[in-house]
Amino acid sequence: MNNRIKITFWLLFAMFALLIIHIGYFTFFEADEVINNPYNLRLSASEGSVKRGNIEDINGVVLAESIQEDNGFVRSYNYPRMYCHVIGYTGVGKTGVEAAYNARLLDLHNETLQKFLYILTNKVFKQGKFSLADMGIYQSNVYAADIFDFEPPLSDDDVLSGGGVDADVTTESLTETDIYENSEIDNEIKDIYNNPENMQGADLDSIANDGYESENNFFAPLKDGYVLTGNTVVLCIDNRIQQKAFELLGERKGSVIVSEVDTGKIKAMVSYPNYNPETIAENWEYLTNDNENTPLLNRAAQGLYPPGSVFKIGMAQLIIDTGNRDMTYNCQGVNKFGNKTLRCYNETVHGSEGLTDAFKNSCNGYFAKAGIELTNDRLITEALNLGYNKDYDFPLEHSVSVFNLTEESDNSELADTSIGQGKTMTTPLHINMITSSVANGGTMYVPQIAEGIKSPSGRMIRKFKPEEMGVVMSKETAAIIKGLMREVVTSGTAQGANSDIIAIAGKTGTAENGTDNDHIWFTGFAPYDEPKYAVTVMLEYGGRSSKTVNIAKDLLEYIAGLE
Amino acid sequence: MTELLIFISKYVFIILMFIFCLQSKYLVSKGRNTNKRADEGAYAVRLQRMTIVLFHVLAYATLNFNSEIPVEDYMVTAAGGLVLVVFAPVLIGLVYNRINGLAINCMYFLMDISLVILQRLDPALALRQMVFFFMGTAVILIIYPILRYFKKFYELKYFYLIVGFALLLVTIIFGTNVRGATNWIRIGQFSFQPAEIVKILFVFYFASVFCRNTDFRDRVIQMALGFAFVALLVLQRDLGSALIFFMTFIIILFVSTGSLFFTFSGIGLAGLGAVMAYFMFSHIRVRISAWIDPWSDISNKGYQISQSLFAIGSGGIWGSGLGKGYASTIPIVETDFIFSAICEEFGVLFAIFMIFVYMTLFYCGVRSALNTRSRFKAILASGLTGLLCFQTFIIIGGVTKLIPLTGVTLPFVSYGGTSVVICTVIVGLLLWIYVPKTEDSHIKHGPDDVREPVRRKKRVRENINIPDEAPLRRRVRRHDDE
C-alpha cells in the first residue's frame, strides 16, 4: 500500500510541478502580451507616473515623445500628420503603435533600479533639493539640509519662478540667503560659489541641465528627481522614405506603402486624408463625424477596395500553376461572356495574345476567359492561398481582404472576379504583401511595423523577428511573374515607371467603382534583379493609373538615391 | 519613506519565503520534524517559526505606513495574528501527543499570508478571518481527546454515509444560491457550506469501507455511492467540489485496493459524465469557452480569468509591492482569486515559493499516511491529503488558466469560515495520524496489524539503538492498535 501512496502523490506533485512551470512560462513569455490589453486598468493607472517611452524610426529619429508639464506628461509628435495613421494617438483612447505597443511604452527597463532611483529622489529626498548642482558646490550643506528636512528661505526670485526647482535659479538665489553667509564656509568656496563658471561645479550644473541628452553623466536624470521612463519603440519605418512618400502623395486621397520584400518590414506607410493626433481631443467630434473624408481611417491597412487589374498577379499565378501558360485569346476590345460584357481599358483591341501580352496590356478579356475556363473552385483555393479572408498578425488596426466567390457562382461573376472586380475587396497592404512574395520568390511575410525595443538609455534590448505566413507560390512561378511585371514597365501599361536609375517591375490597376473616376493602383518592386523594396500606391477616384506609376517611380528613385 | 519601505519589503518578503522553504527542505531531508523532544529538529522548527513572525511583523509594518489602505481594526488583527502564529503551535504541541512541527509551521505561515493579504484587501474580513483561524485552532484542540480515546472510527461507516448524504440533500432543498452554486445553508445569522463538512465525512466513510477486504461486488457498490456524492454536488452546481470529491474517491480507491481496473473505469465513467455534462449544462460550456479563449469576450465570459491574468502578469516576478497592486480590479478577490492578488503584490516568485509551502504541507500528510501502522488511518491520511492537494491544484490552476476555472477556496488562504475550519481540522487529523518514523520502525508487525507488510528490515537494524525505546513503544502501541 505504501508504494501506491507514493505513486499517487508523486503524480499529484508532478501536477504541482506542471503548475509551477505554467506560471513561470506565463510570466516570462506570455505576460508581456497579455497585459497590453485595453481592459487592463493597470496600464492607464501607470500612465500618470511613468513617462511614456519615445517612438523612433529605424535611424533613431524621434517621432513621438512625452514632455513633462505641470499637470503630468503631454505627448508630442514631431511629424504629427505624417505618422498619424501609423503611430496613432493616445489620450482619447489609443490607436496605431501607441495602442499596439502600449505596454512596451510604459514598461520600465531595469525596473528595480528605476523605481529605486525614483523613490529615492522623489519620495525620500524632497524634490529640487537633491540636485547635482547643489551636490557639486556645497555638498555637506545639502546633506545637512536633507537630513534635518531644512528648507532654505526663498528669495523673491525663487517665489517668482515657483520654488527652487530650476537649478539655475537656485544657484542665483541662494547666494543671497543667510544660511550660507552664516555657515562656516571658507572664502575660497564662497568665491567659487559666487562665480560658478570658475569651477567644476559649473560644468556639472550644465551637464545636469542637459538632462537626458548627456548619457555620459549617470546622475544627470536625478537632478530634479528621477522620472520613471518607459521603453522606446523603434519602428521599421525610415523617416526619409516616409517623408518622401508623404510629399509625393500630397493631398490626394489614397495611400502609399513601402516594404522590404524579404522581411515584410514596413519602410513607409502614408494615408490621406490625415489628422493631427496632438489636437485630436479638441477635434474629436469633427473627425469622427466626417464620413466623407474619414481622416481617422488608415487607408493603407484598413481601406478595402476592388483590386482591379492588380488582381491579375494572382490570376497569372493560377494560369501558370495550372499549366495553361500557352493559352491565347483574341481580344476585341469589348468582349462578351454570356450575358456579361467586359471592356478593356479605353476599349483597346488587343487582338490575339498570350499571357505575356495580356498581362502587360492588362487585357480583361484574356483573364476573364482564363478565370472561366479554370472554374471557380481553383480560383477560390488560389485566393485563400494568397491570404484572402484570412487574418494576419499585423499589430496595427487592419482589415481582412474579402473574396466572395462560391461554388454556385455563374460565369459572369467568375469573369468579374477574374479581373479583380466583382465582390473582391483588398487592402493596399495585402496587395503589397502579394507583391513582396512575388519579388522574394514566393514567401509571404506578416507585415512588421516595429523593429525592436530600446531602453531609455538607447540600448536595443529586444529585436522582433520577421514572421512568415507561408509559401504562397513556387520559386519558378514567382520568377515568371517577376518577368511579366518587368514587361509591364518596359513595354506595357506602366512605361512611365521605366527609370534609368533603378529597374522597376510592377503592375497597374484601374478598378471600377460606380463613378466616372476609377480607383487606381500601382504595385511593384525594385530593383528588378535583386528585389529589395515593394511599393504599393493606391489613389481613390484617381482617374488615370499613370499618377500612381509616377509616385512609385519617384519614390523608388529616391530610395535608390539614399543608398 | 513609505515608498522605500514598500519597495524594500517586497524583496524581503521573497527572501523570508525563500528562507522558510530552505528551512522546510532542511527539516524534510533530516527527518528532524519528528517529535517534541528538545533536539535539533525542535530547535529548527522554532527557528522556522521565527521566520513566520518576521514576515508577520514586516508585513503589518508595511501595511501600517501605507496611507492608502484603511487602518480600521488594524491593531487587533496585527496583534491577534502574532498571538496566533506564536502561541497556537505551542498549544497544539501541548495537547497533541506527537506533532509534526513542519506541518504546523506551513499551516500557520499560510494563515499569516492570508491575514496579511486580507488586511490589505479588506481589513474587516481580515479580522473575521483571524477569528476563524482561532476557531479552527480551538476545534483541533478540542477534537483531539475524542480522536485519542474513541478508537472505533472505522466502524461508523453508516453514520458517515447517512449524515453526508443528508447534509448534501438538505443543501439542495434549503440551500442559498451564491454566485451560481447552491451550496450555502443559512440559519439565522449563521451560514456555512455543508459540502465542506461532507468532505471529511466522505473520506471517513470510504476509509472505513476500504480498510477491510472488499470483493468485486463491494467495489461496484462503493463506486456507485461515490458517484452519487459527486452527482449531488453537480446538482448544486458546485463543480469544483464535485471534482475534488471525485479525485479523492479515486485516490482512496487506488491506494486501498490497487485495482487499476476500478481506478481507470472510474476515471472513464467520470470522463463520460463530464462530456455529458458539457452538452447538458450551459454554465459548463461557458466555463470551458472562457478557458480556451478568454480574450474574445473579455467584458463578459472571460472577465474573471482575464482580470486574474492581468494581475499576475502585471505583478511580474518581483511583484508590485504590498498595497501597490490594483486588487480592486480582480473579481472575487477575497476567496477564489486571492492567489492572483498574492501574485500581483508579492510577485510570482513568492507565489511559487508559496506553492512549495503547500507541497511541504502535503508531504507531511503523505508522511502520516506512510508511517502509520493502521490501514484505516493510512487510507484516511491519503484521502485527506489528496483532497487538500487537489483543491489547491484546481484553484491555482484555475486562476492561472492552466485548467478551466472552478470556484473553490485556496486552503487556509481564501477568506471563509467553513473552509478555514475544515482545512484546519484536516491538518489536525493528519497530526493525529502522524507517527514519527523512528518510533514506528522498530516495532514488529503483529498479527493484529491490518496493514499489508512493509519492508522495513534495513531501517530496523539502523534504528535499533534508540535510547528511550520502551516508553515510545508503549505510546505507539496504545494509539495505533485498531
Short mmCIF file of C-alpha atoms in Angstrom, two decimals, chain A residues 46 68 159 173 181 184 224 294 312 375 388 424 443 460 483 486 522:
data_model
loop_
_atom_site.label_atom_id
_atom_site.label_comp_id
_atom_site.label_asym_id
_atom_site.label_seq_id
_atom_site.Cartn_x
_atom_site.Cartn_y
_atom_site.Cartn_z
CA SER A 46 0.69 53.74 -14.52
CA GLN A 68 6.69 66.67 -18.60
CA VAL A 159 8.97 82.77 -5.37
CA SER A 173 19.06 82.95 -5.21
CA GLU A 181 26.61 83.53 5.00
CA GLU A 184 31.24 78.27 8.12
CA ASP A 224 15.11 67.26 -10.43
CA THR A 294 -12.83 59.59 -42.86
CA LYS A 312 -4.11 39.72 -62.33
CA THR A 375 -13.54 27.08 -62.98
CA TYR A 388 -7.87 36.43 -48.77
CA THR A 424 -13.43 41.04 -54.18
CA THR A 443 7.20 33.62 -49.38
CA MET A 460 18.47 47.80 -28.11
CA GLY A 483 9.38 38.76 -65.62
CA ARG A 486 9.06 43.80 -65.62
CA PHE A 522 0.28 50.59 -58.90
#
